Coordinates of C-alpha atoms in Angstrom, one line a residue:
M137 CA 9.4 13.0 9.4
K138 CA 8.0 16.4 8.7
N139 CA 9.7 18.3 6.0
I140 CA 11.5 21.2 7.7
F141 CA 10.9 23.2 4.5
K142 CA 7.2 22.5 4.6
S143 CA 6.1 26.0 5.3
W144 CA 8.4 27.3 2.5
S145 CA 6.9 24.8 0.1
L146 CA 3.4 26.0 1.0
A147 CA 4.5 29.6 0.4
A148 CA 5.8 28.7 -3.0
L149 CA 2.6 26.9 -3.8
T150 CA 0.3 29.8 -2.8
G151 CA 2.6 32.5 -4.2
V152 CA 2.0 34.7 -1.2
M153 CA 3.8 38.0 -1.3
V154 CA 3.5 40.5 1.5
F155 CA 4.0 44.2 0.8
T156 CA 4.1 47.1 3.2
S157 CA 3.3 50.4 1.4
A158 CA 2.2 53.9 2.1
C159 CA 0.2 54.0 -1.1
D160 CA -3.5 54.7 -1.2
S161 CA -6.0 52.1 0.1
D162 CA -7.0 50.4 -3.2
F163 CA -3.4 49.4 -4.1
E164 CA -3.9 45.7 -3.1
E165 CA -7.2 45.4 -5.0
T166 CA -5.6 47.0 -8.1
N167 CA -2.5 44.8 -8.0
T168 CA -4.0 41.4 -7.0
D169 CA -2.6 38.7 -9.2
P170 CA -5.4 36.2 -10.0
N171 CA -2.9 33.5 -10.9
N172 CA -1.2 33.7 -7.5
P173 CA -3.9 33.5 -4.8
T174 CA -3.1 34.3 -1.2
D175 CA -5.2 31.4 0.0
I176 CA -5.7 27.9 -1.3
S177 CA -8.5 25.5 -0.8
A178 CA -7.6 22.7 1.7
D179 CA -8.2 20.0 -0.9
L180 CA -5.9 21.5 -3.6
Q181 CA -3.2 19.1 -2.4
L182 CA -5.4 16.1 -2.4
G183 CA -4.7 14.7 -5.9
Y184 CA -1.0 15.1 -5.5
I185 CA -1.1 13.2 -2.1
E186 CA -3.2 10.4 -3.5
R187 CA -1.1 10.0 -6.6
T188 CA 2.1 10.0 -4.6
L189 CA 0.7 7.4 -2.2
I190 CA -0.5 5.1 -5.0
N191 CA 2.8 5.4 -6.9
Q192 CA 4.9 4.5 -3.8
V193 CA 2.6 1.6 -2.9
H194 CA 2.9 0.3 -6.4
N195 CA 6.5 1.3 -7.2
Y196 CA 7.9 -1.6 -9.3
S197 CA 11.4 -1.2 -8.0
L198 CA 10.2 -2.0 -4.5
A199 CA 6.6 -3.2 -4.3
G200 CA 7.1 -5.1 -7.5
E201 CA 10.6 -6.4 -6.9
C202 CA 10.3 -7.2 -3.2
A203 CA 6.8 -7.2 -1.8
S204 CA 5.6 -9.2 -4.9
T205 CA 8.6 -11.4 -5.4
W206 CA 9.1 -12.5 -1.8
P207 CA 5.6 -14.1 -1.5
Q208 CA 6.4 -15.4 -5.0
H209 CA 3.7 -13.7 -7.1
L210 CA 6.3 -12.3 -9.4
S211 CA 9.9 -13.2 -10.3
K212 CA 12.8 -11.6 -12.1
P213 CA 14.5 -13.4 -15.0
V214 CA 16.7 -10.2 -15.5
Y215 CA 18.2 -7.9 -12.8
N216 CA 17.0 -10.3 -10.2
D217 CA 18.9 -9.2 -7.1
A218 CA 15.7 -8.4 -5.1
D219 CA 14.4 -11.8 -6.1
R220 CA 17.5 -13.2 -4.3
Y221 CA 16.9 -11.0 -1.3
Y222 CA 19.1 -8.1 -2.2
P223 CA 16.6 -5.2 -2.2
R224 CA 17.4 -1.9 -3.8
L225 CA 18.5 0.2 -0.7
G226 CA 17.9 3.4 -2.6
S227 CA 14.3 2.4 -3.3
I228 CA 13.7 1.6 0.3
N229 CA 15.1 5.0 1.2
T230 CA 12.8 6.7 -1.3
F231 CA 9.8 4.8 -0.1
W232 CA 10.5 5.9 3.5
N233 CA 11.3 9.5 2.7
T234 CA 8.4 10.0 0.2
M235 CA 5.8 8.5 2.5
Y236 CA 6.8 10.7 5.3
A237 CA 7.6 14.0 3.5
S238 CA 5.2 13.9 0.5
V239 CA 2.2 11.9 1.9
I240 CA 2.0 12.0 5.7
A241 CA 3.4 15.6 6.1
D242 CA 1.4 17.0 3.2
A243 CA -1.8 15.3 4.5
D244 CA -1.1 16.8 7.9
E245 CA -0.8 20.2 6.2
M246 CA -4.1 19.6 4.3
N247 CA -5.7 18.7 7.6
N248 CA -4.5 22.0 9.2
L249 CA -5.9 24.0 6.3
A250 CA -9.2 22.1 6.5
I251 CA -9.4 23.0 10.2
E252 CA -9.0 26.7 9.3
E253 CA -11.8 26.3 6.8
N254 CA -13.9 24.2 9.1
N255 CA -14.1 21.5 6.3
K256 CA -14.5 18.4 8.3
S257 CA -14.8 16.2 5.2
I258 CA -11.3 17.1 4.1
Q259 CA -10.0 16.6 7.7
G260 CA -11.4 13.1 7.6
V261 CA -9.8 12.4 4.2
A262 CA -6.5 13.7 5.4
L263 CA -6.5 11.6 8.6
T264 CA -7.5 8.5 6.6
L265 CA -4.5 9.0 4.2
Q266 CA -2.2 9.4 7.1
A267 CA -3.5 6.3 8.8
I268 CA -3.1 4.1 5.7
S269 CA 0.4 5.5 5.1
Y270 CA 1.6 4.8 8.6
Q271 CA 0.2 1.2 8.2
Y272 CA 2.2 0.6 5.0
L273 CA 5.3 1.9 6.8
T274 CA 4.9 -0.1 10.0
D275 CA 4.0 -3.3 8.1
A276 CA 7.1 -3.0 6.1
F277 CA 9.6 -1.9 8.7
G278 CA 8.1 -2.7 12.1
N279 CA 8.8 0.1 14.7
I280 CA 8.7 3.5 13.1
P281 CA 8.5 7.2 14.1
M282 CA 4.8 8.3 14.5
S283 CA 4.3 10.4 17.7
D284 CA 7.3 12.5 16.7
A285 CA 7.3 11.9 13.0
I286 CA 6.1 15.2 11.6
N287 CA 7.3 17.6 14.3
G288 CA 10.2 19.1 12.4
E289 CA 8.8 22.6 12.6
D290 CA 8.7 22.2 16.3
G291 CA 12.4 21.3 16.4
T292 CA 12.1 17.5 16.5
F293 CA 14.7 16.5 13.8
N294 CA 15.6 13.1 15.3
P295 CA 12.2 11.5 16.0
A296 CA 11.9 8.6 18.5
Y297 CA 10.5 5.3 17.2
D298 CA 7.1 4.0 18.4
T299 CA 6.7 0.3 18.9
Q300 CA 4.4 -1.3 16.3
E301 CA 1.7 -1.8 18.9
Q302 CA 1.8 2.0 19.7
V303 CA 1.7 2.8 16.0
Y304 CA -1.4 0.6 15.4
T305 CA -3.1 2.1 18.5
Q306 CA -2.6 5.6 17.0
I307 CA -3.7 4.4 13.5
F308 CA -7.0 3.3 15.1
T309 CA -7.4 6.6 16.8
L310 CA -6.7 8.5 13.5
L311 CA -9.4 6.3 11.7
D312 CA -11.9 6.8 14.5
E313 CA -11.5 10.6 14.2
A314 CA -11.6 10.4 10.4
I315 CA -14.9 8.4 10.4
A316 CA -16.5 10.8 12.9
L317 CA -15.4 13.8 10.8
L318 CA -16.6 12.3 7.5
E319 CA -19.9 11.3 9.1
S320 CA -20.5 14.8 10.5
G321 CA -21.8 16.0 7.1
S322 CA -19.8 19.2 7.4
G323 CA -17.7 20.3 4.4
T324 CA -17.2 19.1 0.9
I325 CA -14.5 17.4 -1.2
D326 CA -13.7 18.9 -4.6
S327 CA -14.5 16.1 -7.1
S328 CA -11.8 17.4 -9.5
Q329 CA -9.1 17.0 -6.9
D330 CA -10.2 13.6 -5.6
L331 CA -8.7 10.9 -7.8
I332 CA -10.1 8.0 -5.8
Y333 CA -13.7 8.8 -5.1
S334 CA -14.4 12.0 -7.0
G335 CA -15.5 13.8 -3.9
D336 CA -18.0 11.2 -2.7
T337 CA -17.9 11.5 1.1
S338 CA -20.0 8.3 1.6
K339 CA -17.3 6.3 -0.2
W340 CA -14.6 7.9 2.0
I341 CA -16.6 6.8 5.1
K342 CA -16.5 3.2 3.7
F343 CA -12.8 3.6 2.9
A344 CA -11.8 4.7 6.4
T345 CA -14.0 2.1 8.0
T346 CA -12.6 -0.6 5.8
I347 CA -9.0 0.4 6.5
K348 CA -9.7 0.1 10.2
F349 CA -11.3 -3.4 9.6
R350 CA -8.3 -4.6 7.6
A351 CA -5.9 -3.2 10.1
M352 CA -7.8 -4.9 13.0
M353 CA -7.5 -8.2 11.1
R354 CA -3.8 -7.6 10.5
I355 CA -3.2 -7.6 14.2
S356 CA -5.7 -10.3 15.0
D357 CA -3.1 -12.5 16.6
T358 CA -2.1 -9.8 19.1
S359 CA -3.5 -8.6 22.4
L360 CA -4.6 -5.4 20.7
F361 CA -7.2 -7.2 18.7
S362 CA -10.9 -6.7 19.5
A363 CA -13.5 -9.0 18.1
S364 CA -16.3 -6.8 19.4
E365 CA -14.8 -3.8 17.6
L366 CA -14.6 -5.9 14.4
Q367 CA -18.3 -6.9 14.7
A368 CA -19.2 -3.2 15.2
L369 CA -17.4 -2.3 12.0
V370 CA -19.4 -5.0 10.2
N371 CA -22.6 -3.8 11.7
S372 CA -21.9 -0.3 10.5
G373 CA -22.7 -1.4 6.9
N374 CA -19.7 0.7 5.8
L375 CA -17.3 -1.9 4.6
I376 CA -16.1 -2.2 1.0
T377 CA -17.8 -5.4 0.0
S378 CA -18.8 -4.5 -3.5
N379 CA -16.4 -3.7 -6.4
S380 CA -18.4 -0.5 -7.0
D381 CA -16.7 0.9 -3.8
N382 CA -13.1 -0.3 -4.5
A383 CA -10.4 2.2 -3.6
F384 CA -8.2 2.7 -6.7
I385 CA -6.8 5.3 -9.0
S386 CA -7.6 5.0 -12.7
F387 CA -5.2 6.1 -15.4
T388 CA -6.2 7.4 -18.8
T389 CA -3.1 8.2 -20.9
I390 CA 0.3 6.8 -21.8
A391 CA 2.0 10.0 -20.5
T392 CA 3.4 10.4 -17.0
P393 CA 2.0 11.2 -14.5
N394 CA -1.4 9.9 -15.6
T395 CA -0.2 6.4 -16.5
N396 CA 0.2 3.2 -14.6
P397 CA 3.8 3.2 -13.4
F398 CA 4.2 -0.5 -14.5
Y399 CA 3.6 0.7 -18.0
D400 CA 7.1 2.3 -17.9
I401 CA 8.4 -1.2 -18.1
I402 CA 6.6 -1.7 -21.4
N403 CA 7.4 1.8 -22.6
N404 CA 11.1 1.1 -22.2
S405 CA 10.9 -2.4 -23.7
R406 CA 11.8 -4.1 -20.4
Q407 CA 8.9 -6.4 -20.1
D408 CA 11.1 -9.5 -20.4
E409 CA 12.7 -8.5 -17.1
W410 CA 9.5 -9.6 -15.3
S411 CA 7.6 -12.8 -15.0
V412 CA 5.0 -14.5 -12.9
G413 CA 6.2 -16.7 -10.1
K414 CA 6.3 -20.5 -10.3
E415 CA 4.4 -21.1 -7.1
L416 CA 1.5 -18.9 -8.1
V417 CA 1.3 -20.3 -11.6
D418 CA 1.5 -23.9 -10.4
F419 CA -1.2 -23.3 -7.7
M420 CA -3.6 -21.6 -10.2
L421 CA -3.1 -24.3 -12.8
A422 CA -3.7 -27.1 -10.3
T423 CA -7.0 -25.5 -9.2
G424 CA -8.1 -24.6 -12.7
D425 CA -8.2 -20.9 -11.8
P426 CA -9.2 -18.9 -14.9
R427 CA -7.6 -15.7 -13.5
I428 CA -4.2 -17.2 -14.7
T429 CA -5.2 -16.0 -18.2
V430 CA -5.4 -12.4 -16.9
Y431 CA -2.5 -12.5 -14.5
A432 CA 0.0 -14.0 -17.0
N433 CA 0.8 -14.2 -20.7
P434 CA 1.6 -17.6 -22.2
N435 CA 5.2 -18.3 -23.0
D436 CA 6.5 -18.8 -26.6
N437 CA 5.1 -22.3 -26.6
G438 CA 1.6 -21.1 -25.5
E439 CA 2.0 -22.5 -22.0
Y440 CA 1.8 -20.8 -18.6
V441 CA 5.1 -21.3 -16.9
G442 CA 6.3 -19.5 -13.8
K443 CA 9.8 -18.8 -12.8
P444 CA 11.2 -20.0 -9.4
A445 CA 12.5 -17.3 -7.1
G446 CA 16.2 -16.6 -7.4
Y447 CA 19.0 -18.0 -9.6
I448 CA 22.2 -16.0 -10.1
N449 CA 21.8 -16.7 -13.9
P450 CA 18.2 -17.5 -14.6
G451 CA 18.8 -17.7 -18.4
T452 CA 21.3 -20.5 -18.1
A453 CA 19.0 -22.3 -15.7
G454 CA 16.3 -22.5 -18.3
Y455 CA 14.2 -19.5 -17.2
G456 CA 15.1 -16.9 -19.8
A457 CA 12.9 -14.6 -21.9
G458 CA 10.4 -16.6 -24.0
S459 CA 10.4 -19.7 -21.8
I460 CA 8.4 -18.2 -18.9
S461 CA 5.2 -16.2 -18.6
E462 CA 5.4 -12.5 -18.4
I463 CA 2.9 -10.4 -16.4
G464 CA -0.4 -10.3 -18.1
D465 CA -1.1 -7.4 -20.5
A466 CA -4.1 -6.3 -18.5
Y467 CA -1.9 -5.5 -15.5
M468 CA 0.8 -3.8 -17.6
A469 CA -1.4 -1.5 -19.6
A470 CA -1.0 2.2 -19.3
E471 CA -4.6 2.6 -18.1
A472 CA -4.6 -0.3 -15.6
P473 CA -6.0 0.8 -12.3
L474 CA -3.9 0.6 -9.1
F475 CA -5.7 -0.5 -5.9
L476 CA -5.5 0.4 -2.2
V477 CA -8.5 -1.7 -1.1
S478 CA -10.6 -4.3 -3.0
A479 CA -13.9 -5.9 -2.2
S480 CA -12.3 -9.3 -2.9
Q481 CA -9.8 -8.9 -0.1
I482 CA -12.3 -7.6 2.4
N483 CA -14.9 -10.3 1.8
L484 CA -12.1 -12.9 2.2
L485 CA -11.1 -11.3 5.5
L486 CA -14.8 -11.3 6.5
A487 CA -14.7 -15.1 5.7
E488 CA -11.7 -15.5 7.9
A489 CA -13.3 -13.5 10.8
A490 CA -16.5 -15.6 10.5
S491 CA -14.5 -18.8 10.4
K492 CA -12.8 -17.9 13.6
S493 CA -16.1 -16.7 15.3
Y494 CA -14.9 -13.1 15.5
I495 CA -18.1 -12.0 13.7
S496 CA -21.4 -13.5 12.8
G497 CA -22.3 -14.7 9.4
S498 CA -21.4 -17.6 7.0
A499 CA -17.7 -17.9 6.3
E500 CA -18.4 -19.9 3.1
D501 CA -20.8 -17.2 1.8
Y502 CA -18.2 -14.5 2.4
F503 CA -15.6 -16.7 0.7
T504 CA -17.7 -17.2 -2.4
T505 CA -18.5 -13.5 -2.5
G506 CA -14.8 -12.7 -2.3
I507 CA -13.9 -15.0 -5.2
N508 CA -16.7 -13.6 -7.3
A509 CA -15.5 -10.1 -6.6
S510 CA -12.0 -11.0 -7.7
L511 CA -13.3 -12.7 -10.9
V512 CA -15.3 -9.6 -11.9
Q513 CA -12.4 -7.3 -11.0
N514 CA -10.3 -9.3 -13.5
G515 CA -12.9 -9.1 -16.3
L516 CA -14.3 -12.6 -15.8
S517 CA -17.8 -13.8 -14.9
A518 CA -18.9 -14.3 -11.4
G519 CA -19.3 -18.0 -10.8
S520 CA -16.8 -19.0 -13.5
F521 CA -14.5 -20.4 -10.8
S522 CA -15.6 -22.1 -7.6
P523 CA -12.6 -23.3 -5.6
S524 CA -13.3 -25.8 -2.9
Y525 CA -13.9 -24.4 0.6
N526 CA -12.0 -26.1 3.4
G527 CA -12.0 -23.5 6.1
Y528 CA -9.3 -21.1 7.0
T529 CA -6.6 -22.6 4.8
S530 CA -8.8 -22.1 1.7
I531 CA -9.4 -18.5 2.7
A532 CA -5.7 -17.7 3.3
E533 CA -4.8 -19.3 0.0
Q534 CA -7.3 -17.2 -1.9
L535 CA -6.2 -14.0 0.0
W536 CA -2.7 -14.9 -1.4
V537 CA -4.0 -15.4 -4.9
S538 CA -6.5 -12.5 -5.1
T539 CA -4.1 -9.8 -4.1
F540 CA -2.1 -10.2 -7.2
M541 CA -0.1 -7.0 -8.1
Q542 CA -1.0 -5.5 -4.7
G543 CA 2.4 -6.4 -3.4
Y544 CA 2.3 -5.0 0.1
E545 CA -1.0 -6.6 0.8
T546 CA 0.1 -10.0 -0.6
W547 CA 3.3 -9.9 1.5
A548 CA 1.4 -8.8 4.6
E549 CA -1.3 -11.5 4.3
W550 CA 1.3 -14.2 3.6
R551 CA 3.4 -13.2 6.6
R552 CA 0.3 -13.1 8.8
S553 CA -0.9 -16.6 7.8
D554 CA 2.2 -18.4 6.5
I555 CA -0.1 -19.8 3.9
P556 CA 0.9 -21.2 1.4
S557 CA 3.1 -22.9 4.0
D558 CA 5.4 -24.4 1.4
L559 CA 6.9 -21.4 -0.4
P560 CA 10.5 -22.4 -1.0
L561 CA 13.5 -20.2 -0.3
A562 CA 14.9 -18.4 -3.3
I563 CA 17.6 -20.3 -5.2
D564 CA 21.0 -18.6 -4.7
P565 CA 19.8 -16.2 -1.9
Q566 CA 21.9 -13.6 -0.3
P567 CA 24.3 -15.3 2.1
G568 CA 22.9 -15.3 5.6
V569 CA 19.3 -14.8 4.6
N570 CA 18.0 -18.2 5.4
S571 CA 14.2 -17.5 5.2
I572 CA 11.9 -15.4 3.0
P573 CA 12.3 -11.8 4.1
T574 CA 9.7 -10.5 6.6
R575 CA 10.6 -6.8 6.7
F576 CA 12.7 -4.0 5.1
T577 CA 15.8 -2.9 6.9
Y578 CA 15.9 0.7 8.1
T579 CA 17.1 3.2 5.6
N580 CA 20.7 4.5 5.2
D581 CA 19.5 8.0 5.9
E582 CA 17.9 6.9 9.2
V583 CA 21.0 4.9 10.2
S584 CA 23.2 7.9 9.5
L585 CA 21.1 10.8 10.8
N586 CA 18.9 9.2 13.5
A587 CA 21.2 6.5 14.8
S588 CA 20.4 6.6 18.5
N589 CA 16.7 6.2 17.8
V590 CA 17.3 3.5 15.2
D591 CA 19.5 1.6 17.8
A592 CA 16.7 1.9 20.4
A593 CA 14.1 0.5 17.9
V594 CA 16.5 -2.4 17.1
A595 CA 17.0 -3.1 20.8
E596 CA 13.3 -3.3 21.3
Q597 CA 12.3 -5.1 18.1
G598 CA 15.3 -7.3 17.2
A599 CA 18.1 -7.2 14.7
D600 CA 17.8 -4.8 11.8
A601 CA 17.6 -7.7 9.4
L602 CA 15.4 -8.8 6.5
T603 CA 14.3 -11.9 8.5
T604 CA 13.4 -10.3 11.8
K605 CA 9.7 -10.8 12.3
I606 CA 7.6 -7.7 13.1
W607 CA 5.2 -7.5 16.0
W608 CA 2.0 -8.9 14.5
D609 CA 3.8 -11.7 12.6
I610 CA 3.1 -14.4 15.2
N611 CA 2.9 -17.5 13.0

């Protein structure tokens, strides 16, 4: 929801001070402080919004511990409550509050400033960032506030929840508006403020178009899905199908904030608290997938061994430090990039769309292109791995594999397809949680402060439980 102190924060940022004086007319010119301008450029907030978004989407206490462990890419040999379906409620609270107050609301403010400046490019960027943020939230929780979400300054402090179908409908509207604004050719994006595309509007057009394509595929089992809309997005030529257009933030130092957040695990000597999951390791070894050498480090015996999900005491069960494979060094490095969209995922989604006759083209060709994009993204040679293609199952399996360390995408793609279909329940799970979690429960803040609207969302959606399926999770 909109930060009710939003206008005060903006005042602090701009350092605006208003004086009324009877002094002579050149007083304001003489006493202008160049370090505290009365106006700011619309894109001055952009870098902060982008970094906040990427850090929340890749927060290791939630994206790493839940969104990556539940589909069994990662596992926890130490402090493994989330691995056993006890997520950190404080981290869920932080994710919800930060996405609304520091990403969506700030992007809305950036949009309003851009309107004043008639900078349509920044408007398009702002709407794109709002759209992807709402999608992360609705995919994680289900029904969420959107129509009323950032209306705190208008007196809406207890926003109603939109159904997930309503949220997706509004996401598509935001993205349509964003694409039109970006394509208008009006306005510029300051390259020094844009951490994703360095001010390249053409790449933002591809990003917004691709987010819409991915979102349309996410709801492809629902009545809101449109194959003709999907084909139009393909025909636009503006999808991210090459690694050169990937949406990510690069990091360059070992100092916060310009360092990969997972590096904090290394920096604090906690790397033995994390490992790669057994299901992923076994699948990759069985298929001869060379990406295993990038995804994971060998254990003390020089072998790749994954840890099964769960266990109250992993060490006594034989899965302690040294016996299992930690996350690969390339992914834990201070300078490792963090992704929002990759060409690998989009090509594999194109393969799925073609295999189901949603779009024209060769599903197998898209599949091969997706695998090669993932290989190159991981520092390997295109063509160094050619998994067999057996239709949709192969595509879904590779979507699961290729989204490694992109937890929310891994979790979403697995929930949508239920492939691999044989992921086991965690050993020693939270009592009463009898299947792999499919959503986050609503935050303590919302339950305390917005109870009536939470209750209405639960009545419409189903129990506020980790195992309640969200609207698009049909399979």
